[in-house]
Amino acid sequence: MDIEKIRTLIALMEESELVNLEISSDDEHISLTRHYDAPVPTMMAAPAAGAAPIAAEAKPAVKAGSVETSPMVGVYYSAPSPNDPPFVKVGQKVQAGDTLGIIEAMKIMNPLEATQSGVVDEILVDNSEVVQFGQPVIRYKA
């Protein structure tokens, strides 16, 4: 694999603000994914002199409890097929190893399995939603 080719692709991703890039040829496959750890800063106009202060926007409270995260980039499915019931529901007790959903990546269905036992407090993604690596999917009760 040519390192200069990879550096060029990374520069292209940064210039274009791409999050994912996949390139395949007969003898090689390159998949690059960018992760943003810090929030992107936004510009705000300074308040006019004598203007009343604007109340700060309330941040959503971070709920207590551990989470199951996506082990890969893909599409999350809550049930084995559209006509089947979901693998888990809010309030359901799960054991380590239970299937919580499916993540489709490159046409391969990968089970999302519980890494711990607990009670499902919240399902953080919708059915057929694209999930990123490390994105929280299920929250357990604290």
PDB file of C-alpha atoms in Angstrom:
ATOM      1  CA  MET A   1       0.000   0.000   0.000  1.00  0.00           C
ATOM      2  CA  ASP A   2       1.337   3.421  -0.966  1.00  0.00           C
ATOM      3  CA  ILE A   3       1.527   5.721   2.077  1.00  0.00           C
ATOM      4  CA  GLU A   4       1.553   8.844  -0.124  1.00  0.00           C
ATOM      5  CA  LYS A   5      -1.736   7.714  -1.680  1.00  0.00           C
ATOM      6  CA  ILE A   6      -3.247   7.375   1.812  1.00  0.00           C
ATOM      7  CA  ARG A   7      -1.940  10.822   2.831  1.00  0.00           C
ATOM      8  CA  THR A   8      -3.495  12.311  -0.311  1.00  0.00           C
ATOM      9  CA  LEU A   9      -6.835  10.673   0.525  1.00  0.00           C
ATOM     10  CA  ILE A  10      -6.694  12.011   4.096  1.00  0.00           C
ATOM     11  CA  ALA A  11      -5.997  15.521   2.797  1.00  0.00           C
ATOM     12  CA  LEU A  12      -8.933  15.170   0.385  1.00  0.00           C
ATOM     13  CA  MET A  13     -11.195  14.132   3.291  1.00  0.00           C
ATOM     14  CA  GLU A  14     -10.107  17.148   5.353  1.00  0.00           C
ATOM     15  CA  GLU A  15     -10.602  19.585   2.468  1.00  0.00           C
ATOM     16  CA  SER A  16     -14.040  18.184   1.630  1.00  0.00           C
ATOM     17  CA  GLU A  17     -15.081  17.652   5.276  1.00  0.00           C
ATOM     18  CA  LEU A  18     -15.916  14.026   4.468  1.00  0.00           C
ATOM     19  CA  VAL A  19     -16.567  11.652   7.362  1.00  0.00           C
ATOM     20  CA  ASN A  20     -16.206   8.314   5.513  1.00  0.00           C
ATOM     21  CA  LEU A  21     -14.244   7.363   2.407  1.00  0.00           C
ATOM     22  CA  GLU A  22     -13.941   3.912   0.854  1.00  0.00           C
ATOM     23  CA  ILE A  23     -11.987   3.062  -2.260  1.00  0.00           C
ATOM     24  CA  SER A  24     -11.591  -0.396  -3.765  1.00  0.00           C
ATOM     25  CA  SER A  25      -9.582  -1.691  -6.681  1.00  0.00           C
ATOM     26  CA  ASP A  26      -8.742  -5.191  -7.825  1.00  0.00           C
ATOM     27  CA  ASP A  27      -5.909  -5.675  -5.360  1.00  0.00           C
ATOM     28  CA  GLU A  28      -6.562  -3.254  -2.488  1.00  0.00           C
ATOM     29  CA  HIS A  29      -9.314  -1.763  -0.352  1.00  0.00           C
ATOM     30  CA  ILE A  30      -8.974   1.436   1.684  1.00  0.00           C
ATOM     31  CA  SER A  31     -11.566   2.585   4.211  1.00  0.00           C
ATOM     32  CA  LEU A  32     -11.041   5.831   6.133  1.00  0.00           C
ATOM     33  CA  THR A  33     -13.331   7.239   8.842  1.00  0.00           C
ATOM     34  CA  ARG A  34     -12.955  10.537  10.692  1.00  0.00           C
ATOM     35  CA  HIS A  35     -14.143  10.886  14.280  1.00  0.00           C
ATOM     36  CA  TYR A  36     -14.866  14.255  15.831  1.00  0.00           C
ATOM     37  CA  ASP A  37     -14.156  14.323  19.557  1.00  0.00           C
ATOM     38  CA  ALA A  38     -14.594  18.034  20.132  1.00  0.00           C
ATOM     39  CA  PRO A  39     -17.699  19.972  19.141  1.00  0.00           C
ATOM     40  CA  VAL A  40     -17.313  22.165  16.083  1.00  0.00           C
ATOM     41  CA  PRO A  41     -17.142  25.822  17.199  1.00  0.00           C
ATOM     42  CA  THR A  42     -19.800  28.173  15.884  1.00  0.00           C
ATOM     43  CA  MET A  43     -19.627  31.911  15.407  1.00  0.00           C
ATOM     44  CA  MET A  44     -22.056  34.069  17.396  1.00  0.00           C
ATOM     45  CA  ALA A  45     -22.658  37.760  16.963  1.00  0.00           C
ATOM     46  CA  ALA A  46     -21.746  39.917  19.947  1.00  0.00           C
ATOM     47  CA  PRO A  47     -24.812  41.381  21.690  1.00  0.00           C
ATOM     48  CA  ALA A  48     -25.503  45.050  21.014  1.00  0.00           C
ATOM     49  CA  ALA A  49     -24.572  47.499  23.732  1.00  0.00           C
ATOM     50  CA  GLY A  50     -27.391  47.851  26.244  1.00  0.00           C
ATOM     51  CA  ALA A  51     -29.154  44.718  25.009  1.00  0.00           C
ATOM     52  CA  ALA A  52     -30.636  42.360  27.556  1.00  0.00           C
ATOM     53  CA  PRO A  53     -28.497  39.256  28.155  1.00  0.00           C
ATOM     54  CA  ILE A  54     -29.705  36.116  26.425  1.00  0.00           C
ATOM     55  CA  ALA A  55     -30.301  33.101  28.645  1.00  0.00           C
ATOM     56  CA  ALA A  56     -27.876  30.291  27.947  1.00  0.00           C
ATOM     57  CA  GLU A  57     -29.413  27.359  26.118  1.00  0.00           C
ATOM     58  CA  ALA A  58     -29.894  24.463  28.513  1.00  0.00           C
ATOM     59  CA  LYS A  59     -27.811  21.417  27.706  1.00  0.00           C
ATOM     60  CA  PRO A  60     -29.607  18.081  27.904  1.00  0.00           C
ATOM     61  CA  ALA A  61     -28.746  16.269  31.110  1.00  0.00           C
ATOM     62  CA  VAL A  62     -26.511  13.252  30.701  1.00  0.00           C
ATOM     63  CA  LYS A  63     -28.406  10.284  32.056  1.00  0.00           C
ATOM     64  CA  ALA A  64     -26.802   7.836  34.430  1.00  0.00           C
ATOM     65  CA  GLY A  65     -26.265   4.225  33.442  1.00  0.00           C
ATOM     66  CA  SER A  66     -23.859   2.348  31.239  1.00  0.00           C
ATOM     67  CA  VAL A  67     -24.244   2.127  27.473  1.00  0.00           C
ATOM     68  CA  GLU A  68     -23.667  -0.377  24.707  1.00  0.00           C
ATOM     69  CA  THR A  69     -21.850   1.218  21.791  1.00  0.00           C
ATOM     70  CA  SER A  70     -21.654   0.318  18.139  1.00  0.00           C
ATOM     71  CA  PRO A  71     -18.554  -1.754  17.370  1.00  0.00           C
ATOM     72  CA  MET A  72     -18.545  -0.539  13.747  1.00  0.00           C
ATOM     73  CA  VAL A  73     -20.004   1.862  11.206  1.00  0.00           C
ATOM     74  CA  GLY A  74     -23.197   0.526   9.669  1.00  0.00           C
ATOM     75  CA  VAL A  75     -26.992   0.520   9.698  1.00  0.00           C
ATOM     76  CA  TYR A  76     -28.704  -0.465  12.969  1.00  0.00           C
ATOM     77  CA  TYR A  77     -31.712  -2.775  12.775  1.00  0.00           C
ATOM     78  CA  SER A  78     -33.807  -3.393  15.887  1.00  0.00           C
ATOM     79  CA  ALA A  79     -35.380  -6.645  14.581  1.00  0.00           C
ATOM     80  CA  PRO A  80     -34.296  -9.585  12.400  1.00  0.00           C
ATOM     81  CA  SER A  81     -36.805  -8.555   9.704  1.00  0.00           C
ATOM     82  CA  PRO A  82     -39.408  -5.806   9.283  1.00  0.00           C
ATOM     83  CA  ASN A  83     -42.278  -8.104  10.351  1.00  0.00           C
ATOM     84  CA  ASP A  84     -40.561  -9.489  13.466  1.00  0.00           C
ATOM     85  CA  PRO A  85     -40.691  -7.947  16.952  1.00  0.00           C
ATOM     86  CA  PRO A  86     -37.608  -6.012  18.090  1.00  0.00           C
ATOM     87  CA  PHE A  87     -34.806  -7.841  19.873  1.00  0.00           C
ATOM     88  CA  VAL A  88     -35.174  -5.630  22.964  1.00  0.00           C
ATOM     89  CA  LYS A  89     -37.646  -3.107  24.371  1.00  0.00           C
ATOM     90  CA  VAL A  90     -37.313  -0.423  27.037  1.00  0.00           C
ATOM     91  CA  GLY A  91     -37.691  -2.034  30.471  1.00  0.00           C
ATOM     92  CA  GLN A  92     -36.592  -5.467  29.252  1.00  0.00           C
ATOM     93  CA  LYS A  93     -33.993  -7.373  31.274  1.00  0.00           C
ATOM     94  CA  VAL A  94     -31.048  -8.648  29.195  1.00  0.00           C
ATOM     95  CA  GLN A  95     -28.147 -10.955  29.960  1.00  0.00           C
ATOM     96  CA  ALA A  96     -24.588 -10.621  28.695  1.00  0.00           C
ATOM     97  CA  GLY A  97     -24.467 -12.218  25.241  1.00  0.00           C
ATOM     98  CA  ASP A  98     -28.115 -11.457  24.333  1.00  0.00           C
ATOM     99  CA  THR A  99     -28.650  -9.923  20.894  1.00  0.00           C
ATOM    100  CA  LEU A 100     -29.641  -6.252  21.145  1.00  0.00           C
ATOM    101  CA  GLY A 101     -29.874  -5.586  17.426  1.00  0.00           C
ATOM    102  CA  ILE A 102     -28.102  -6.038  14.111  1.00  0.00           C
ATOM    103  CA  ILE A 103     -25.586  -3.746  12.440  1.00  0.00           C
ATOM    104  CA  GLU A 104     -25.312  -4.141   8.700  1.00  0.00           C
ATOM    105  CA  ALA A 105     -21.869  -3.271   7.376  1.00  0.00           C
ATOM    106  CA  MET A 106     -20.903  -3.928   3.754  1.00  0.00           C
ATOM    107  CA  LYS A 107     -23.941  -6.208   3.247  1.00  0.00           C
ATOM    108  CA  ILE A 108     -22.962  -8.371   6.236  1.00  0.00           C
ATOM    109  CA  MET A 109     -25.370  -8.619   9.187  1.00  0.00           C
ATOM    110  CA  ASN A 110     -23.433  -8.405  12.475  1.00  0.00           C
ATOM    111  CA  PRO A 111     -25.207  -9.061  15.781  1.00  0.00           C
ATOM    112  CA  LEU A 112     -24.883  -6.365  18.440  1.00  0.00           C
ATOM    113  CA  GLU A 113     -24.565  -8.396  21.632  1.00  0.00           C
ATOM    114  CA  ALA A 114     -24.906  -7.213  25.224  1.00  0.00           C
ATOM    115  CA  THR A 115     -21.552  -7.025  26.989  1.00  0.00           C
ATOM    116  CA  GLN A 116     -23.260  -6.945  30.394  1.00  0.00           C
ATOM    117  CA  SER A 117     -26.498  -7.839  32.099  1.00  0.00           C
ATOM    118  CA  GLY A 118     -29.025  -5.157  32.981  1.00  0.00           C
ATOM    119  CA  VAL A 119     -32.369  -3.526  32.262  1.00  0.00           C
ATOM    120  CA  VAL A 120     -32.757  -1.497  29.055  1.00  0.00           C
ATOM    121  CA  ASP A 121     -33.492   2.115  30.022  1.00  0.00           C
ATOM    122  CA  GLU A 122     -33.340   3.727  26.600  1.00  0.00           C
ATOM    123  CA  ILE A 123     -32.772   2.790  22.958  1.00  0.00           C
ATOM    124  CA  LEU A 124     -30.713   5.683  21.632  1.00  0.00           C
ATOM    125  CA  VAL A 125     -31.013   5.052  17.859  1.00  0.00           C
ATOM    126  CA  ASP A 126     -33.920   4.431  15.540  1.00  0.00           C
ATOM    127  CA  ASN A 127     -34.422   1.382  13.351  1.00  0.00           C
ATOM    128  CA  SER A 128     -32.531   1.701  10.017  1.00  0.00           C
ATOM    129  CA  GLU A 129     -30.406   4.567  11.361  1.00  0.00           C
ATOM    130  CA  VAL A 130     -26.739   4.796  10.375  1.00  0.00           C
ATOM    131  CA  VAL A 131     -24.493   4.434  13.413  1.00  0.00           C
ATOM    132  CA  GLN A 132     -20.834   5.343  13.804  1.00  0.00           C
ATOM    133  CA  PHE A 133     -18.092   3.407  15.561  1.00  0.00           C
ATOM    134  CA  GLY A 134     -18.390   3.973  19.317  1.00  0.00           C
ATOM    135  CA  GLN A 135     -21.826   5.625  19.089  1.00  0.00           C
ATOM    136  CA  PRO A 136     -24.058   4.770  22.073  1.00  0.00           C
ATOM    137  CA  VAL A 137     -26.939   2.511  21.005  1.00  0.00           C
ATOM    138  CA  ILE A 138     -28.530   1.157  24.218  1.00  0.00           C
ATOM    139  CA  ARG A 139     -28.499   2.676  27.736  1.00  0.00           C
ATOM    140  CA  TYR A 140     -28.974   0.488  30.817  1.00  0.00           C
ATOM    141  CA  LYS A 141     -30.634   1.636  34.039  1.00  0.00           C
ATOM    142  CA  ALA A 142     -28.132   2.836  36.609  1.00  0.00           C
TER     143      ALA A 142
END
